[in-house]
Short mmCIF file of C-alpha atoms (C1' of nucleotides) in Angstrom, two decimals:
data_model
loop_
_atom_site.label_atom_id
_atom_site.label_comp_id
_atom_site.label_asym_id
_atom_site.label_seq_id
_atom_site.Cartn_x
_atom_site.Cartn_y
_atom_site.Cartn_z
CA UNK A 1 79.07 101.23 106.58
CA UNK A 2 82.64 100.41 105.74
CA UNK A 3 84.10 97.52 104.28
CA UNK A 4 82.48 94.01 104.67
CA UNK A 5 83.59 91.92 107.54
CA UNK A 6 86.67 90.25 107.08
CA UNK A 7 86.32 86.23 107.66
CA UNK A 8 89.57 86.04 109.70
CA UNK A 9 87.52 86.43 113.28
CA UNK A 10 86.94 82.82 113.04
CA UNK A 11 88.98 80.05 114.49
CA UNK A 12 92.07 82.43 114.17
CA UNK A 13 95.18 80.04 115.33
CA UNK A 14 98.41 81.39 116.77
CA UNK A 15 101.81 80.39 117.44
CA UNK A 16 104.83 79.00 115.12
CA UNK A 17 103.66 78.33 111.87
CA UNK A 18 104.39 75.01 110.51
CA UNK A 19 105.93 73.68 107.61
CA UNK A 20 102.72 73.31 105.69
CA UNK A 21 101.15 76.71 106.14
CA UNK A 22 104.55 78.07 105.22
CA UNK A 23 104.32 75.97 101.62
CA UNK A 24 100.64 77.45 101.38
CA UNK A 25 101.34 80.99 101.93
CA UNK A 26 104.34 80.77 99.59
CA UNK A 27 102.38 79.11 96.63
CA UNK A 28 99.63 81.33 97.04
CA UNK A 29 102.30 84.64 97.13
CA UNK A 30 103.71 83.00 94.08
CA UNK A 31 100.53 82.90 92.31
CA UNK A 32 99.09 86.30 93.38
CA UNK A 33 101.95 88.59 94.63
CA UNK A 34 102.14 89.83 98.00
CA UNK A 35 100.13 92.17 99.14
CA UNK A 36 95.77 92.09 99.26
CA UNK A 37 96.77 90.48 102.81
CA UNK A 38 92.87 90.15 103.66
CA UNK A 39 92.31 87.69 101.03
CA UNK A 40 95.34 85.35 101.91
CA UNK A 41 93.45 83.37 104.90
CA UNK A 42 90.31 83.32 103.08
CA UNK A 43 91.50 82.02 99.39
CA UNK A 44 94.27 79.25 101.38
CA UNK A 45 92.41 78.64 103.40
CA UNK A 46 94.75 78.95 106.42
CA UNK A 47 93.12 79.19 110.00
CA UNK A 48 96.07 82.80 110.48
CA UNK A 49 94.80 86.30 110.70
CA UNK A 50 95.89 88.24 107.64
CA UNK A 51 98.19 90.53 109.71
CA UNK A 52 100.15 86.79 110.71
CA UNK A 53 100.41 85.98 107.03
CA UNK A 54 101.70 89.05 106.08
CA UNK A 55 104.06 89.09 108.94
CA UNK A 56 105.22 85.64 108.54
CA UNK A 57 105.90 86.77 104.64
CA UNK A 58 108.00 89.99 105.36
CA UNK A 59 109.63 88.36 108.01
CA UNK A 60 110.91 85.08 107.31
CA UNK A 61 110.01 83.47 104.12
CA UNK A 62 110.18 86.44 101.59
CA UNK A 63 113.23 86.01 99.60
CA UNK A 64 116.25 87.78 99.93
CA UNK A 65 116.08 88.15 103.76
CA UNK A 66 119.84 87.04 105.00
CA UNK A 67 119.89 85.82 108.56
CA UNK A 68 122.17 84.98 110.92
CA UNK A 69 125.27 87.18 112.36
CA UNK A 70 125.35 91.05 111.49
CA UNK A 71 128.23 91.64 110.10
CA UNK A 72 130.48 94.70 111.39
CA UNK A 73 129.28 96.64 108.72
CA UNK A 74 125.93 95.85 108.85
CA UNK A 75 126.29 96.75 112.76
CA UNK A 76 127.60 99.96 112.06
CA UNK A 77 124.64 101.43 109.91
CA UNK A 78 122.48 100.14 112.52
CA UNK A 79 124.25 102.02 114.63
CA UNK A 80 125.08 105.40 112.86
CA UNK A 81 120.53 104.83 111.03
CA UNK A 82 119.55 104.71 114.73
CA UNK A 83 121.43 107.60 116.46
CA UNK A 84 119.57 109.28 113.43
CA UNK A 85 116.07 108.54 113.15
CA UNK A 86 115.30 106.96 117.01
CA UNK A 87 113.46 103.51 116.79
CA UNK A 88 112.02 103.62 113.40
CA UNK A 89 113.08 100.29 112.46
CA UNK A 90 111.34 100.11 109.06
CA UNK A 91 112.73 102.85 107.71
CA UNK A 92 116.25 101.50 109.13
CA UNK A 93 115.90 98.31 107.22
CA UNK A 94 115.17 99.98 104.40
CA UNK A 95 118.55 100.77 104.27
CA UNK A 96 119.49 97.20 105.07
CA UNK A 97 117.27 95.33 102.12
CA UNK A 98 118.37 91.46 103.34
CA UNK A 99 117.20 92.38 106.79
CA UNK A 100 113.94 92.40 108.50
CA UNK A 101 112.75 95.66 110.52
CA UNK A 102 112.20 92.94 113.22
CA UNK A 103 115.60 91.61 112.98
CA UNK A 104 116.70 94.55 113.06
CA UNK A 105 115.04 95.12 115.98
CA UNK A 106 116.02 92.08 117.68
CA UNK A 107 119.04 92.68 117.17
CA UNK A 108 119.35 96.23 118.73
CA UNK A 109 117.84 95.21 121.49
CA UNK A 110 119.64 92.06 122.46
CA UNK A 111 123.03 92.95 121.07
CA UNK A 112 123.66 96.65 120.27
CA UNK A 113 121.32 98.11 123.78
CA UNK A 114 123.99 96.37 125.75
CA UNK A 115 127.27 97.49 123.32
CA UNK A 116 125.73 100.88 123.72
CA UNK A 117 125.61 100.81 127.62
CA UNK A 118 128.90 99.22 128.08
CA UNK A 119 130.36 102.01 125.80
CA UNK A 120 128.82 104.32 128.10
CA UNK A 121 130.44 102.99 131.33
CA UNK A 122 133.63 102.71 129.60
CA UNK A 123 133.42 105.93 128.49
CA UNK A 124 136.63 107.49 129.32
CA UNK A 125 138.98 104.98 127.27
CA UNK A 126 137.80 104.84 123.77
CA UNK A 127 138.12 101.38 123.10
CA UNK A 128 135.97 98.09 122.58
CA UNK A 129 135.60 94.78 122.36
CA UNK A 130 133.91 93.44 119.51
CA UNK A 131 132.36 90.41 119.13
CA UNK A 132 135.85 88.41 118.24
CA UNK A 133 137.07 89.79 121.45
CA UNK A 134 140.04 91.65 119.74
CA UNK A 135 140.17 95.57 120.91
CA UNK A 136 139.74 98.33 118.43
CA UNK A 137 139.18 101.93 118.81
CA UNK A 138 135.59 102.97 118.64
CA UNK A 139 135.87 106.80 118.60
CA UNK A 140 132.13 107.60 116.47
CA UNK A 141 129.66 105.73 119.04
CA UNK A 142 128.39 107.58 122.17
CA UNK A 143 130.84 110.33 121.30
CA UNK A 144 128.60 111.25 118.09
CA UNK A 145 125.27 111.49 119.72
CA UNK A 146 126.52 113.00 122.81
CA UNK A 147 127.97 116.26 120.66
CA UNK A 148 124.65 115.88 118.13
CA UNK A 149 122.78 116.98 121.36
CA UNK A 150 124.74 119.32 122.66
CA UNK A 151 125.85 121.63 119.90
CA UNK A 152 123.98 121.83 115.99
CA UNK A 153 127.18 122.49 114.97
CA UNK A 154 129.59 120.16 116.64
CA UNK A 155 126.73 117.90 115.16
CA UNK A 156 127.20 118.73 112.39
CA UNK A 157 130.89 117.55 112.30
CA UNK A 158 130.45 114.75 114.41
CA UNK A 159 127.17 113.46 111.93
CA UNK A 160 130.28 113.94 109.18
CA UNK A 161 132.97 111.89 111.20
CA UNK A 162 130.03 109.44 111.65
CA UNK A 163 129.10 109.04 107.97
CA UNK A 164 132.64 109.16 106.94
CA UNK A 165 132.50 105.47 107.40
CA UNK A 166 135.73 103.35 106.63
CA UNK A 167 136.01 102.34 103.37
CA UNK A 168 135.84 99.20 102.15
CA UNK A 169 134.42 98.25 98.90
CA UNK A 170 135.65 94.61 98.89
CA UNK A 171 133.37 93.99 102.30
CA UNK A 172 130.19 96.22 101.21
CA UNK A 173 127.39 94.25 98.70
CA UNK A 174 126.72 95.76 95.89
CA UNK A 175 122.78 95.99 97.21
CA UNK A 176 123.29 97.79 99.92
CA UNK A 177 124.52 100.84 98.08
CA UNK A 178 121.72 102.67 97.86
CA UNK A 179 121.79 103.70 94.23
CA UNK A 180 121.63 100.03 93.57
CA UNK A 181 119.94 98.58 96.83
CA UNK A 182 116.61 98.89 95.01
CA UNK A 183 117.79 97.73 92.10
CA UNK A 184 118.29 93.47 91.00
CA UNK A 185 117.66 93.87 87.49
CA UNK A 186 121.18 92.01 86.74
CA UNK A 187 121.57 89.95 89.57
CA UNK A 188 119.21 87.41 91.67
CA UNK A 189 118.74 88.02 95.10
CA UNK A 190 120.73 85.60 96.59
CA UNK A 191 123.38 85.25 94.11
CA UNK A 192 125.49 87.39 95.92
CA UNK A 193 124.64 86.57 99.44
CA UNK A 194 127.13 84.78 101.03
CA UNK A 195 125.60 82.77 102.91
CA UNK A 196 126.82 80.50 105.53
CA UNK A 197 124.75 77.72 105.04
CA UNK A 198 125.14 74.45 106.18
CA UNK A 199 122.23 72.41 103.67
CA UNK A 200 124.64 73.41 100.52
CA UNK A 201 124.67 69.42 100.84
CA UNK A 202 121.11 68.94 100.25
CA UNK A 203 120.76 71.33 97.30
CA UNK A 204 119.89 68.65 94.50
CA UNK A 205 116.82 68.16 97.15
CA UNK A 206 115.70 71.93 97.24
CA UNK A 207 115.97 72.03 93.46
CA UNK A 208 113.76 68.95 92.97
CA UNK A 209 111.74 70.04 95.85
CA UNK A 210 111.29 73.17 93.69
CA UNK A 211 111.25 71.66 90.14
CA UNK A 212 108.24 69.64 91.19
CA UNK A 213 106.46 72.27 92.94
CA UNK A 214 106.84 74.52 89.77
CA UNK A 215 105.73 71.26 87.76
CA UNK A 216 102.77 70.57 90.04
CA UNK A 217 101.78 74.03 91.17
CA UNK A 218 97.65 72.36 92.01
CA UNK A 219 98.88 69.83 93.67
CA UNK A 220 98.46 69.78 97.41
CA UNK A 221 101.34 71.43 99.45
CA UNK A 222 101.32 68.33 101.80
CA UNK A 223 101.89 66.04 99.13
CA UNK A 224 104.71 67.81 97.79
CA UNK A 225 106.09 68.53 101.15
CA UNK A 226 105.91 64.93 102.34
CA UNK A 227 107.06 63.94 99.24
CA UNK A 228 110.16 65.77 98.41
CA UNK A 229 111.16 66.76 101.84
CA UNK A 230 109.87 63.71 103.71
CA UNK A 231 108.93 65.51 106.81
CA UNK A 232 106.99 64.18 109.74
CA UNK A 233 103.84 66.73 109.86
CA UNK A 234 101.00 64.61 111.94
CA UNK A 235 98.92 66.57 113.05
CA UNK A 236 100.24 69.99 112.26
CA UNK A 237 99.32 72.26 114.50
CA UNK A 238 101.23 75.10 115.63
CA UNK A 239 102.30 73.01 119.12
CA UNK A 240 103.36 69.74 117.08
CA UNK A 241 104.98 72.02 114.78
CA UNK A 242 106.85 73.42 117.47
CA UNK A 243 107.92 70.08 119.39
CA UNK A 244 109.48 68.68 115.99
CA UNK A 245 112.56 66.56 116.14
CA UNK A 246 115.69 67.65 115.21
CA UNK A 247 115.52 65.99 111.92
CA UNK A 248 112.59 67.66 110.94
CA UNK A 249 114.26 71.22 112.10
CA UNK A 250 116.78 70.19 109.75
CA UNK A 251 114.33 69.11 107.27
CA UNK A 252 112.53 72.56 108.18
CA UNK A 253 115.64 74.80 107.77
CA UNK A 254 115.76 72.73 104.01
CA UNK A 255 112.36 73.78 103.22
CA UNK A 256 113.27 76.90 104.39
CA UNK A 257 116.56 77.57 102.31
CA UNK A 258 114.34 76.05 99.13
CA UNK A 259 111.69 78.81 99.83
CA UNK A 260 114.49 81.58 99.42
CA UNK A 261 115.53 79.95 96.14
CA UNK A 262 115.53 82.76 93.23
CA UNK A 263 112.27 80.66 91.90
CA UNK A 264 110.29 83.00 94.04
CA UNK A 265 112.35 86.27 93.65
CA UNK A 266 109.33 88.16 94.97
CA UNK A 267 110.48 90.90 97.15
CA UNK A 268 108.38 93.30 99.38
CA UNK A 269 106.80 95.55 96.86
CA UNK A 270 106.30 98.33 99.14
CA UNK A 271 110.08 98.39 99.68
CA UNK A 272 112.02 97.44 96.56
CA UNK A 273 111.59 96.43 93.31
CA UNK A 274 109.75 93.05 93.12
CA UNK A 275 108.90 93.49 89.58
CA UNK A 276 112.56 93.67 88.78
CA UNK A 277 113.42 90.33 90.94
CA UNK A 278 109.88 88.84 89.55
CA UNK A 279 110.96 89.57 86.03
CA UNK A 280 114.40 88.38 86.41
CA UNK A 281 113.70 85.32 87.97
CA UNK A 282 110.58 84.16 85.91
CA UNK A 283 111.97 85.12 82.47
CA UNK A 284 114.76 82.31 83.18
CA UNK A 285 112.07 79.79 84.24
CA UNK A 286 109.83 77.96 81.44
CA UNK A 287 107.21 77.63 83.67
CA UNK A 288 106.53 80.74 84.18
CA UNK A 289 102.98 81.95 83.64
CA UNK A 290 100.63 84.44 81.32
CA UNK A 291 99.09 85.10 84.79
CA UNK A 292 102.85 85.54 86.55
CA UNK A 293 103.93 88.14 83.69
CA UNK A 294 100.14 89.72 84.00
CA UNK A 295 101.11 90.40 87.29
CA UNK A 296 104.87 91.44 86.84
CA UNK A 297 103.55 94.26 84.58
CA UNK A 298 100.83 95.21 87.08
CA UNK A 299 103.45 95.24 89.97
CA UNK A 300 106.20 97.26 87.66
CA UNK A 301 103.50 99.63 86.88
CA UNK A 302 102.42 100.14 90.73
CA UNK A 303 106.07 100.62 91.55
CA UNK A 304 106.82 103.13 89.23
CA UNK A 305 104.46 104.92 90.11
CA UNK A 306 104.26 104.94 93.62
CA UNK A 307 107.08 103.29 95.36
CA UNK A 308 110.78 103.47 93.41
CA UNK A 309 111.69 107.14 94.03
CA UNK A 310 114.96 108.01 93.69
CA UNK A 311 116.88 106.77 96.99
CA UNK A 312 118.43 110.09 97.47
CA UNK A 313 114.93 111.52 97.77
CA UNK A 314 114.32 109.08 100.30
CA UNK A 315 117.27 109.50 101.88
CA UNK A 316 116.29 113.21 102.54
CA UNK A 317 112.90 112.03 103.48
CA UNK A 318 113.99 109.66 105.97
CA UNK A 319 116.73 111.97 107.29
CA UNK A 320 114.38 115.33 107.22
CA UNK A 321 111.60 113.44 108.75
CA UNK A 322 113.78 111.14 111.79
CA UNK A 323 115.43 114.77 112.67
CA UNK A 324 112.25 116.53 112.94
CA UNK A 325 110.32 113.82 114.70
CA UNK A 326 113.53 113.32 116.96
CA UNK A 327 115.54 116.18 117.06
CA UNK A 328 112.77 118.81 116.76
CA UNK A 329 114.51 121.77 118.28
CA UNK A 330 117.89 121.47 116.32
CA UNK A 331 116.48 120.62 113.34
CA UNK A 332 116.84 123.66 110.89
CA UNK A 333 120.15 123.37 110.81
CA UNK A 334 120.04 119.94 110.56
CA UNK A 335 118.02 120.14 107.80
CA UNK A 336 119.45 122.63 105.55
CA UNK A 337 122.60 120.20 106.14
CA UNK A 338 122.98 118.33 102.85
CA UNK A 339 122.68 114.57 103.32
CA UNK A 340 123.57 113.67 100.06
CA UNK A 341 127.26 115.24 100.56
CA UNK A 342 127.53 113.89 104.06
CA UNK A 343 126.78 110.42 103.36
CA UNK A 344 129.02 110.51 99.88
CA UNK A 345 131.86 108.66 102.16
CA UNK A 346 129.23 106.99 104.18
CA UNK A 347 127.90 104.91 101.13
"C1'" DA B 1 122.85 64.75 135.24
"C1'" DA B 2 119.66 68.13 136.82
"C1'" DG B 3 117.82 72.44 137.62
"C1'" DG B 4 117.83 77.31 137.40
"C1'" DG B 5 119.15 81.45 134.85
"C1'" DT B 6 119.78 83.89 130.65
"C1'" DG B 7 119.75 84.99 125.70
"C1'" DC B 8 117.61 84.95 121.50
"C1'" DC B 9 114.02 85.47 118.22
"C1'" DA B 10 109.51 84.43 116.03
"C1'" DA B 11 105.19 85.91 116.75
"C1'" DC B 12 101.72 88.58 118.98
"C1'" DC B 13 99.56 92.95 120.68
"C1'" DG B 14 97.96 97.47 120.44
"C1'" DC B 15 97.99 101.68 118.26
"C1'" DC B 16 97.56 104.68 114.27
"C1'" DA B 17 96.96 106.43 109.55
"C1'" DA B 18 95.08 105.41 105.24
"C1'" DA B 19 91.67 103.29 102.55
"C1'" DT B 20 87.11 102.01 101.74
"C1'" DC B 21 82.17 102.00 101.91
"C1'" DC C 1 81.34 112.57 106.46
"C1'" DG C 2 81.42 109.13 109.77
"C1'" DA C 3 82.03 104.24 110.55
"C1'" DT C 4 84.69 100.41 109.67
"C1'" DT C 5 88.51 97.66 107.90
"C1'" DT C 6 93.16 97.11 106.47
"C1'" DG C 7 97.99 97.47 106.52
"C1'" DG C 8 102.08 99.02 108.81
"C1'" DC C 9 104.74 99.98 112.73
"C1'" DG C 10 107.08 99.68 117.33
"C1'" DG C 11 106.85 97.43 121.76
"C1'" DT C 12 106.41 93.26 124.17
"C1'" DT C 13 106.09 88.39 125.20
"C1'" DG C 14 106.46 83.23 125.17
"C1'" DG C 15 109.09 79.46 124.50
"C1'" DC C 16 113.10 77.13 123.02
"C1'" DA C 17 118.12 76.54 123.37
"C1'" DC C 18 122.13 77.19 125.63
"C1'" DC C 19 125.03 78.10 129.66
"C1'" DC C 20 126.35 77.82 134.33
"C1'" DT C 21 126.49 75.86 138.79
#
DNA sequence: AAGGGTGCCAACCGCCAAATC
DNA sequence: CGATTTGGCGGTTGGCACCCT
């Protein structure tokens, strides 16, 4: 038999999601965690497939996510994750916690594809241009998987060089060292995350955008939108929602910085420690609910059990696994190569 | 100013493994 | 144990915004 049939073959609608369903999804995550994805369209009663919801959660509204520009760094590990496990994007941005496997993927292929081909024509001079158009020496890229094909153990000293990263504590978060990426007891999620925004202006309206939503959590998500945010929603579907004026994009991108507020320090369970955040956040909120801390527990429990292994492990998972997958015929070498000494520079 | 080309990115598609009945 | 659903992943696409001529 199987399980029942799901109701989301009905009237499934596609394209950008509006303002509105985003404030649905969000109050219902807040209220029930993420995750149990089949029962999102059916209990909000939004017309989106359950794959869409979850999608639109992981990749834009969960908290934490940082958009915009890559920074050098940031660039690098992209570059250095991919040479070493191929196209496995998720477990790439598992290394990068503020950004999306999509992003990441975006990113690679718009940006980093084309850096990597232009490195290859230039070849013979080792320089590059980076994004600020100054010139710096790029000696790692092309060079590094070049010798990691040709010879286990030039790779093995070339996967060194690679890791051996510059160092530079003052320009690397705190989160993104992996003995603390999964790990926010101390510090909300976007405390830290500088963040070029340009609504810092309008943050008295996120925070009573948010302070009534806590206050009001029945109420309809219209109403509170319309109220607080004053954004034109008509008819709402995913076309309107997509020909909005530039006032409501601006109104939009508001909504949007309110919805990564540390109100709703959820994070992708699966991936890092959402109890932590959840706790965090919620214990410094008087509205926070019997149900909320029901659920904190429930989530903390399912973590520890299941999902916050030690990084290093995962590290060697990640690393094993990528060089097997990708790297099949060199791998024993690879393997018995310690990743937690080569990356001790890298992180 | 207009029209075509290009870049970017959110969202979709299809596949697969795991979970469930 | 097989059928079915769900969740996750990587690849791809559609449409908007920007740039160039």
């Amino acid at each position: 038999m199987g399980r029942p049939p799901c109701f989301e073959k009905y009237g499934i609608k596609k394209g950008p999601w509006t303002p509105e369903e985003d404030i649905i999804l969000v109050s219902y995550i807040q209220q029930h965690g993420p995750g149990n994805w089949r029962s999102v369209p059916t209990n909000t009663g939004l017309m989106r497939c359950s794959k869409s919801c979850r999608l639109r959660w992981t990749n834009y509204l969960r908290p934490g996510i940082k958009r915009g520009n890559f920074t050098d760094h940031e660039e690098k590990m992209i570059l250095h994750l991919q040479a070493l496990l191929g196209n496995r994007w998720a477990a790439i941005a598992s290394y990068l916690p503020q950004r999306t496997d999509n992003d990441i993927k975006n990113y690679w292929n718009t940006h980093l594809k084309k850096k990597m081909n232009n490195n290859q024509s230039n070849d013979n001079n080792h320089e590059d241009v980076d994004s600020e158009g100054k010139t710096r020496s790029q000696p790692l890229k092309g060079q590094w998987e070049r010798r990691l094909q040709t010879d286990i153990q030039m790779a093995k000293q070339a996967l060194s060089e690679a890791l051996s990263l510059p160092q530079n504590p003052t320009t690397f978060p705190q989160e993104m060292k992996p003995s603390s990426s999964f790990s926010h007891e101390n510090h909300p999620p976007n405390a830290h995350i500088n963040i070029p925004s340009p609504y810092a202006s309008s943050y008295e309206n996120i925070s009573r955008l948010m302070e009534n939503w806590m206050k009001s959590p029945n109420s309809s998500a219209e109403t509170i939108f319309s109220n607080n945010m004053q954004v034109t929603t008509g008819g709402s579907s995913s076309s309107e929602g997509a020909q909005s004026t530039t006032q409501d994009h601006h109104h939009y991108h508001l909504h949007r910085q309110a919805l990564d507020s540390d109100l709703f320090s959820f994070n992708n369970s699966t991936k890092s420690d959402s109890a932590s955040r959840f706790r965090s956040t919620h214990e410094e909120n008087d509205s926070l609910t019997k149900e909320g801390l029901d659920l904190f527990h429930q989530e903390k429990r399912k973590i520890n059990m299941e999902t916050h292994v030690p990084l290093t492990l995962l590290e060697k998972w990640l690393f094993e696994d990528g060089v097997t997958t990708t790297h099949h015929e060199c791998n024993e070498d690879l393997i018995n190569m310690s990743l937690e000494e080569s990356t001790s520079d890298f992180f």
